[in-house]
Each structure stands twice: as structure tokens, then as C-alpha cells.
Short mmCIF file of C-alpha atoms in Angstrom, two decimals:
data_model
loop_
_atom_site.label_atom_id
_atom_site.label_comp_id
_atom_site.label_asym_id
_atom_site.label_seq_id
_atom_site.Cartn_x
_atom_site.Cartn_y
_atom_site.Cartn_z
CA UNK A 1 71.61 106.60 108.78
CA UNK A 2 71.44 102.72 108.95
CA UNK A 3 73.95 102.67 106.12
CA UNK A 4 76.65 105.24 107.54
CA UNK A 5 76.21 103.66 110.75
CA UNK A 6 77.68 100.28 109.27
CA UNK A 7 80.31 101.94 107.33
CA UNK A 8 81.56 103.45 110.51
CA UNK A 9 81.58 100.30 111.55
CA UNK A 10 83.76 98.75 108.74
CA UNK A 11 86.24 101.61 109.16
CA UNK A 12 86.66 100.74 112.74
CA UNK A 13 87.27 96.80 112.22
CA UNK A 14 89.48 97.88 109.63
CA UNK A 15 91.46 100.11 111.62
CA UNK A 16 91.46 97.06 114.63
CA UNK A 17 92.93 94.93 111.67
CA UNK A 18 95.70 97.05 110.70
CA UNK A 19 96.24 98.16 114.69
CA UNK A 20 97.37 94.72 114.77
CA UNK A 21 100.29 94.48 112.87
CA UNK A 22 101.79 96.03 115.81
CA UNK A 23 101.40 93.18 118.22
CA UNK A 24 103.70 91.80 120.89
CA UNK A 25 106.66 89.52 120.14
CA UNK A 26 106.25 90.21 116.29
CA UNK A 27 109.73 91.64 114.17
CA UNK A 28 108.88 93.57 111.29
CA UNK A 29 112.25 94.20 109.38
CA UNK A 30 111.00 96.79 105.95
CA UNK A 31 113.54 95.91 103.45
CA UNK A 32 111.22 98.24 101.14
CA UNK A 33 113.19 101.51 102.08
CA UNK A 34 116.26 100.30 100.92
CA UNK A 35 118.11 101.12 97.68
CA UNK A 36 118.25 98.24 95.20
CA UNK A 37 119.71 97.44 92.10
CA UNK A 38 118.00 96.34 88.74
CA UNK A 39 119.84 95.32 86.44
CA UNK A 40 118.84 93.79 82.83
CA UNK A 41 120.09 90.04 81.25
CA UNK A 42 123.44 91.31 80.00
CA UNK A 43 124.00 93.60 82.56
CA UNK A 44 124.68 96.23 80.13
CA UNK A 45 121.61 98.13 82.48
CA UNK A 46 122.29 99.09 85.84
CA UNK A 47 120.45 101.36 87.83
CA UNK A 48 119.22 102.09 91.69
CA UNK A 49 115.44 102.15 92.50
CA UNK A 50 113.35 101.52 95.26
CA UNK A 51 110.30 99.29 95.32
CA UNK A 52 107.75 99.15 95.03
CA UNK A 53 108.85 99.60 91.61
CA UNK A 54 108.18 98.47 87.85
CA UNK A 55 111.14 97.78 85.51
CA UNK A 56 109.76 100.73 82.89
CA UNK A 57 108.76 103.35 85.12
CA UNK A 58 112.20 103.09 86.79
CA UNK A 59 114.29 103.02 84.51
CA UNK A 60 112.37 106.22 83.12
CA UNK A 61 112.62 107.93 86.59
CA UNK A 62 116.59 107.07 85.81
CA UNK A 63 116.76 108.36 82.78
CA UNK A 64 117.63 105.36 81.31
CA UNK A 65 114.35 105.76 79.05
CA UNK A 66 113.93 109.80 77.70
CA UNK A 67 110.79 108.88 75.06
CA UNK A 68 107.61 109.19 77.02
CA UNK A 69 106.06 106.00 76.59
CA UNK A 70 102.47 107.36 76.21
CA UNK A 71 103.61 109.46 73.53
CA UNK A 72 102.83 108.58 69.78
CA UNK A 73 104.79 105.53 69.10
CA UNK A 74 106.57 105.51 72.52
CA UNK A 75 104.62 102.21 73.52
CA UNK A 76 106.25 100.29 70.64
CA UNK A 77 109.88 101.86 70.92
CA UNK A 78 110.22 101.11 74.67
CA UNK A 79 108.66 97.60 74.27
CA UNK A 80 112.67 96.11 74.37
CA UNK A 81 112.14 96.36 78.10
CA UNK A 82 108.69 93.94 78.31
CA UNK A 83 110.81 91.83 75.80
CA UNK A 84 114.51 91.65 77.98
CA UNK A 85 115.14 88.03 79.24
CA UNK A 86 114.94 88.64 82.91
CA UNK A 87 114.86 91.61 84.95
CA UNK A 88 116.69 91.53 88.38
CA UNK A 89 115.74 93.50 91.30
CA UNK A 90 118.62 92.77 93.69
CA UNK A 91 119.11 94.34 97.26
CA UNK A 92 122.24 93.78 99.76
CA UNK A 93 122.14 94.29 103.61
CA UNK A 94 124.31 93.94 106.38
CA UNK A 95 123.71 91.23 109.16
CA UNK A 96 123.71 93.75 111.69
CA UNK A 97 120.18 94.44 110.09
CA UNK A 98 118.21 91.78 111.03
CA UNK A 99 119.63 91.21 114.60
CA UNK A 100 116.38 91.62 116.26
CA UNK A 101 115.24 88.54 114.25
CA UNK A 102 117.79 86.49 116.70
CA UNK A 103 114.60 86.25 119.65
CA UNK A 104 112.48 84.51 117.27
CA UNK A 105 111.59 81.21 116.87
CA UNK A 106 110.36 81.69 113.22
CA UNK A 107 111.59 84.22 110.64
CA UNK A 108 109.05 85.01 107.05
CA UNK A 109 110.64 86.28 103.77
CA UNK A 110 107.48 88.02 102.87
CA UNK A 111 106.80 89.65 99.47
CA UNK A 112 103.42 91.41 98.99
CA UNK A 113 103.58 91.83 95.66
CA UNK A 114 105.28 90.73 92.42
CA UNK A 115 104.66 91.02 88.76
CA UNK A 116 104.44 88.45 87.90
CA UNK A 117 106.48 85.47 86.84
CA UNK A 118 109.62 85.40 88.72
CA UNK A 119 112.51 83.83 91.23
CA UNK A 120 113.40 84.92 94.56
CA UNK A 121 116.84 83.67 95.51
CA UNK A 122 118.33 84.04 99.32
CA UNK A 123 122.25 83.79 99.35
CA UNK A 124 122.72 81.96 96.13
CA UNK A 125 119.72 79.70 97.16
CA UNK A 126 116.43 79.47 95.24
CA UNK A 127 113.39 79.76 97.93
CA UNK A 128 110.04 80.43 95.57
CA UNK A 129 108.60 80.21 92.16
CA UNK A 130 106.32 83.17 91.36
CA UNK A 131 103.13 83.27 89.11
CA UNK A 132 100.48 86.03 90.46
CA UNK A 133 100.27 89.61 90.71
CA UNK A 134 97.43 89.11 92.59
CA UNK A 135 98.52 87.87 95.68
CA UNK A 136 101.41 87.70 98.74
CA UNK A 137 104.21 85.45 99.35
CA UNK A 138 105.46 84.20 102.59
CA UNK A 139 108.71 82.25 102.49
CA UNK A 140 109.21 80.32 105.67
CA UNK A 141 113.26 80.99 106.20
CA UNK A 142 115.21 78.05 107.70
CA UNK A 143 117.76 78.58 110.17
CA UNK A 144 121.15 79.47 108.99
CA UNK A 145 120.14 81.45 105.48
CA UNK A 146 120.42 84.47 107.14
CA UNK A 147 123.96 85.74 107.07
CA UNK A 148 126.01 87.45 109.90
CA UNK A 149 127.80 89.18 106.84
CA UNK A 150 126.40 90.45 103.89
CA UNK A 151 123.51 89.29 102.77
CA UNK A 152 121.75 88.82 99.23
CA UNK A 153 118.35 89.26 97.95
CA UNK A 154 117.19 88.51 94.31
CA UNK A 155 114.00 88.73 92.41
CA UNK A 156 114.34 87.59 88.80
CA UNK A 157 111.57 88.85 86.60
CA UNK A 158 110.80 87.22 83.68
CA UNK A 159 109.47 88.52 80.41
CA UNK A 160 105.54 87.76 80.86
CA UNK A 161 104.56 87.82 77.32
CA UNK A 162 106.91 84.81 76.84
CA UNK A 163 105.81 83.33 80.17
CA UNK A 164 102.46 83.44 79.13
CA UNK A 165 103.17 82.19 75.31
CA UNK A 166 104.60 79.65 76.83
CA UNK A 167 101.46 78.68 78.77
CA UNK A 168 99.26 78.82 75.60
CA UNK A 169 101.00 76.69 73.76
CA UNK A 170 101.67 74.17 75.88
CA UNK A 171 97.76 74.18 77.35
CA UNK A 172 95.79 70.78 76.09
CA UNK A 173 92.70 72.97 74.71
CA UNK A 174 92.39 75.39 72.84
CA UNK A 175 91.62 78.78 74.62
CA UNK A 176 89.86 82.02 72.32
CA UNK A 177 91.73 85.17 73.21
CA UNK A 178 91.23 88.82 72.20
CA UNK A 179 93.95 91.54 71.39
CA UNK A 180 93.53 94.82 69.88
CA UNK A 181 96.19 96.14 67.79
CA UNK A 182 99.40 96.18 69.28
CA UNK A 183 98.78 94.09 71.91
CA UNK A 184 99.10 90.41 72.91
CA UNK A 185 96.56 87.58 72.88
CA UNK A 186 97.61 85.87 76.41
CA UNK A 187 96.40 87.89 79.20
CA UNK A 188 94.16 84.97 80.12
CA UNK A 189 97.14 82.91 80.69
CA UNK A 190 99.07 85.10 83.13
CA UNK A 191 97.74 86.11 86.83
CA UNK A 192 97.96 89.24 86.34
CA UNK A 193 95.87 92.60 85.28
CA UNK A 194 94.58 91.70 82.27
CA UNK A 195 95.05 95.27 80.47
CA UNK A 196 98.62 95.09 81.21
CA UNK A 197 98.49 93.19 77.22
CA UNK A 198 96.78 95.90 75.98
CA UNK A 199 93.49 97.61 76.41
CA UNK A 200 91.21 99.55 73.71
CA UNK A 201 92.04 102.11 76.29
CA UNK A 202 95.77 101.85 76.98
CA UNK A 203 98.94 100.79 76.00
CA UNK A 204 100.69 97.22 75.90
CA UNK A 205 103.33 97.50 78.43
CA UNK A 206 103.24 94.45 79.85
CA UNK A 207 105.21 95.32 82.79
CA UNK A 208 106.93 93.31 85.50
CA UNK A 209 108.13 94.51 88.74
CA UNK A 210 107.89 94.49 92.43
CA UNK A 211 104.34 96.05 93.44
CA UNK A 212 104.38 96.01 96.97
CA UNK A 213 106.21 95.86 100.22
CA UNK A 214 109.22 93.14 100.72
CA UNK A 215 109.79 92.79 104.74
CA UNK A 216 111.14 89.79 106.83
CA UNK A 217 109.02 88.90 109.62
CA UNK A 218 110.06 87.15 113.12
CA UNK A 219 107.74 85.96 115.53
CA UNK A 220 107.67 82.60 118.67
CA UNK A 221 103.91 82.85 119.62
CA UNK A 222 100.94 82.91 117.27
CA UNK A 223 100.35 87.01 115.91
CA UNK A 224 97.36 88.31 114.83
CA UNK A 225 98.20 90.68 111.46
CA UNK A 226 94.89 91.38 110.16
CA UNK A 227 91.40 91.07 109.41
CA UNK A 228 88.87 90.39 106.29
CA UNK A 229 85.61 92.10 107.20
CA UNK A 230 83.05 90.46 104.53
CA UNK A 231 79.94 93.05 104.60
CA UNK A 232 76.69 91.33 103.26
CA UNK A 233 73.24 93.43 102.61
CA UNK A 234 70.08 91.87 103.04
CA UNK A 235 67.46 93.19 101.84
CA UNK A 236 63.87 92.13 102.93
CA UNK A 237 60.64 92.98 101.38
CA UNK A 238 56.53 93.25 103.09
CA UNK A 239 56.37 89.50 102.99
CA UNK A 240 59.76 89.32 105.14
CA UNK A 241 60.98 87.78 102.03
CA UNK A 242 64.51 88.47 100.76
CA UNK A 243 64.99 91.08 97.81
CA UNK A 244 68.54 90.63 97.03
CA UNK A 245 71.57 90.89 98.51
CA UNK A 246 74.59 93.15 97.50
CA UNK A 247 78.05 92.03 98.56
CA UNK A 248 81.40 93.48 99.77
CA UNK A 249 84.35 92.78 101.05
CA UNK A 250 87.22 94.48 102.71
CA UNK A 251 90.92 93.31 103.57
CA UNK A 252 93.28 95.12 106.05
CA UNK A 253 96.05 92.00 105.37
CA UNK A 254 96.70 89.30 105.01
CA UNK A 255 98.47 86.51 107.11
CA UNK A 256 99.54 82.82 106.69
CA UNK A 257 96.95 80.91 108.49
CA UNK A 258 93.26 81.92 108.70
CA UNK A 259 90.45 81.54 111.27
CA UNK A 260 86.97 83.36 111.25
CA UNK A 261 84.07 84.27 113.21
CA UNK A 262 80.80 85.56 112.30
CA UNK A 263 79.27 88.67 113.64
CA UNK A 264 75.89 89.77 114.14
CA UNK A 265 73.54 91.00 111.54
CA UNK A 266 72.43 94.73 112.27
CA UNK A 267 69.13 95.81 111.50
CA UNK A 268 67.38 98.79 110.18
CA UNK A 269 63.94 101.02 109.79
CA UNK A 270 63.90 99.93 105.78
CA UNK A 271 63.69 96.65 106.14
CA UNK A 272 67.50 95.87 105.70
CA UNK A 273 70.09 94.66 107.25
CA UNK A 274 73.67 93.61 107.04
CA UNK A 275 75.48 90.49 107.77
CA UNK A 276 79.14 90.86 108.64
CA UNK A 277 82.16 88.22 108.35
CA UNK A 278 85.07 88.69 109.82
CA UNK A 279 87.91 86.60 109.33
CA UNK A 280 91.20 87.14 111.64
CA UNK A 281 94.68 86.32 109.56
CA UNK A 282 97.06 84.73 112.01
CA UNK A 283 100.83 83.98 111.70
CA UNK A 284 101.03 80.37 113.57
CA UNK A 285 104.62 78.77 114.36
CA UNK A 286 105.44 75.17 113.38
CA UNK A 287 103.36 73.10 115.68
CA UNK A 288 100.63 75.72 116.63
CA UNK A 289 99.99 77.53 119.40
CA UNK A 290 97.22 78.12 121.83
CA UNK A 291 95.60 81.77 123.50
CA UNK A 292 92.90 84.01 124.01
CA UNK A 293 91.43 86.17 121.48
CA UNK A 294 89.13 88.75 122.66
CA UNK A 295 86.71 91.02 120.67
#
């Protein structure tokens, strides 16, 4: 009972942590919903999608690709699109759009997931490099990027088998790598899933894309966004001793700047208990801020 107890628990901090995206004074603009373009090098490929969204599986939903790329040799005939130059995911919006973003102090270009090795470009200007698939990117916006006309967002994907080449061969050691046939010898070069080179199990896509949401954020005061619940099991024996733990951790989502406090252990008849973590994810403004934060 002990252990359902504390997972009841878990799912309640979690749902605190995601209750507070929705705080006061914070502008949450989803660009996610919109209809974008991807387009190819030469152009010569132009199609609508949504994100998130990976270059092969829309352009396959477009009917751009008709071979099924799981399908006898379908892996190797659709591998063109893992080899293309650059992929560009490009979406246009009005400035009438982001007119509640006028009350805020500070305005976020955030991405929450891209694959992997890329460019995102404001109005013709270059804002951030990216290299991992495993993480977010917030893009502090300075005033004036934001258009009162049209305005133009680009993520340029590039091919991550050369990306990651690339890395190899200009590393100073020499790293051993693995690839089973038909797939590439550099996943441990890229930040990225590792099987997207190829797998005993599964094909060598190596796919790029944009895996999660894309949103501008606005806020004046410091937000709280989320919450990181660590969950720790102790495990104590006759002596009082401990057995071993067994670790766990949970995120809601994340935020720019980071503070923490510890919460009580919780103890049970079998001579267990659990330590818990849990780390608040705050959006602070240039210069900080100062509050309250009740629990």
C-alpha cells in the first residue's frame, strides 16, 4: 500500500507541475498548430506538414514517398531523404498573431524538440545552433525581431550522418564504433537516439525533424512552468542498515532557470522508505525577480 500511496503522490506533484504552465502574466503563443512548409536543398520538394514532424514520415503522409519504407528494400531506396543537404521546416505568421506578446517584458522562441543538427533563423537572422535531440531550446528574442507584418520562421535540418562523419573525423582519438549491415558507424557522435543509425532490430533511417512543440513565450515577473520530482527508494534491512536504493525520476517540464527543494522521506511497515526531490523550473527575467512560493 506504501508503494501506491507514493505513486499517488508522484501523480499529484506531477499534475501541480504541469497545472503550472498556466500561471499569471505568462503568454503562451503554440506555433505547433500551424501549417508549415518543408521543403528540400533544391527546392524541387515542397510540401505542407505540421510538427511535430520528421522529414520521412511526412513526406510519406504527402505522398511524396509511395514505397513503404519497412518494406523489403524500402530502407535503402528512401535513404536519398537522410542523405538531402538540408531539410527546411519553414512557417509564416501574421503580426497580428503575437499581439498579446506586446505586455511583456521578455518574449522566448522556444523549441522542445529538434532532430538534431540544425539552424533556426528569425526574419533572415540566425538565433541558434542545434546539436541534441535530447533536449529544449529557449531563444531569448530581442526587441524588434518580431515583425508587425509577416513574419518568418526557419529550421534548417541538416543531414546527420554527415554531421556526425564530420565529428569522427575531425575528433583527436580514435573512438570504436559498431554498425550492423546497412547502417552507420557514428551514432556515438550525434545526440541523438542511437538506433536512429541502425539497430539489429530496425532500420537505418537516420531521420531529422522537429519532435516536439515550437511556441513563443512572453512573460515580466518570474513563472513557475514545471517541476522534476526525483523519487529515491531506500531500502533498510534488521540492522537499520541500507539494502539498496532504486532510483527514478520524473519531469513535467522544463524551464530556463532552476531552483529545488527537498521533501520529506515517507516511511513504511517493510522497512522502506522513499526520499523525494523536487526541483521547481522557473522562467526568470533579465535581472531576477523576487516572490513567494508556497507548497
Amino acid at each position: 500500500m506504501a508503494f501506491v500511496a507514493m505513486d499517488m503522490l508522484l501523480l499529484l506533484l506531477l499534475l501541480l507541475g504541469a497545472a503550472a504552465v498556466q500561471v499569471p502574466g505568462l503568454v503562451r503563443i503554440d506555433l505547433s498548430r500551424d501549417t508549415w512548409t518543408l521543403t528540400n536543398a533544391n527546392r524541387s520538394i515542397n510540401i505542407h506538414t505540421t510538427v511535430p514532424a520528421h522529414v520521412l514520415a511526412a513526406l510519406a503522409k504527402a505522398g511524396v514517398i509511395r514505397e513503404d519504407p519497412l518494406y523489403r528494400y524500402g530502407e535503402l531506396e528512401t535513404r536519398w531523404v537522410a542523405e538531402d543537404p538540408s531539410w527546411n521546416f519553414t512557417l509564416i505568421w501574421p503580426g497580428h498573431r503575437h499581439a498579446a506578446l506586446a505586455s511583456s517584458r521578455h518574449t522566448l522562441l522556444v523549441l522542445h524538440g529538434v532532430d538534431t543538427f540544425g539552424h533556426v533563423v528569425l526574419n533572415n537572422k540566425h538565433l541558434k545552433a542545434t546539436n541534441n535531440a535530447h533536449r529544449s531550446w529557449y531563444i531569448v528574442l530581442q526587441n524588434g525581431i518580431l515583425q508587425d507584418a509577416a513574419n518568418m520562421l526557419s529550421v534548417v535540418l541538416q543531414p546527420p550522418v554527415a554531421a556526425a562523419l564530420y565529428a569522427k573525423a575531425t575528433y583527436p582519438y580514435s573512438v570504436p564504433t559498431m554498425a550492423v549491415p546497412g547502417g552507420f558507424n557514428v551514432y556515438n557522435f550525434a545526440r541523438k537516439t542511437a538506433s536512429d543509425f541502425g539497430w539489429d532490430w530496425g532500420p537505418a533511417f537516420a531521420p531529422s525533424g522537429i519532435t516536439a512543440a515550437v511556441e513563443l513565450l512572453g512573460f515580466t515577473r518570474a513563472a513557475l512552468i514545471g517541476a522534476l520530482v526525483h523519487q529515491q527508494l531506500v531500502k533498510v534491512n534488521a540492522a537499520g542498515e541500507s539494502a539498496g536504493n532504486r532510483d527514478g525520476s520524473r519531469d513535467s517540464t522544463a524551464g530556463c532557470t532552476t531552483s529545488s527543494s527537498i521533501g520529506s522521506s515517507s516511511s513504511s511497515s517493510t522497512g522502506s522508505h522513499f526520499v523525494l526531490t523536487i526541483s521547481a523550473h522557473f522562467l526568470v527575467p533579465e535581472g531576477g525577480d523576487r516572490g513567494t512560493l508556497t507548497v
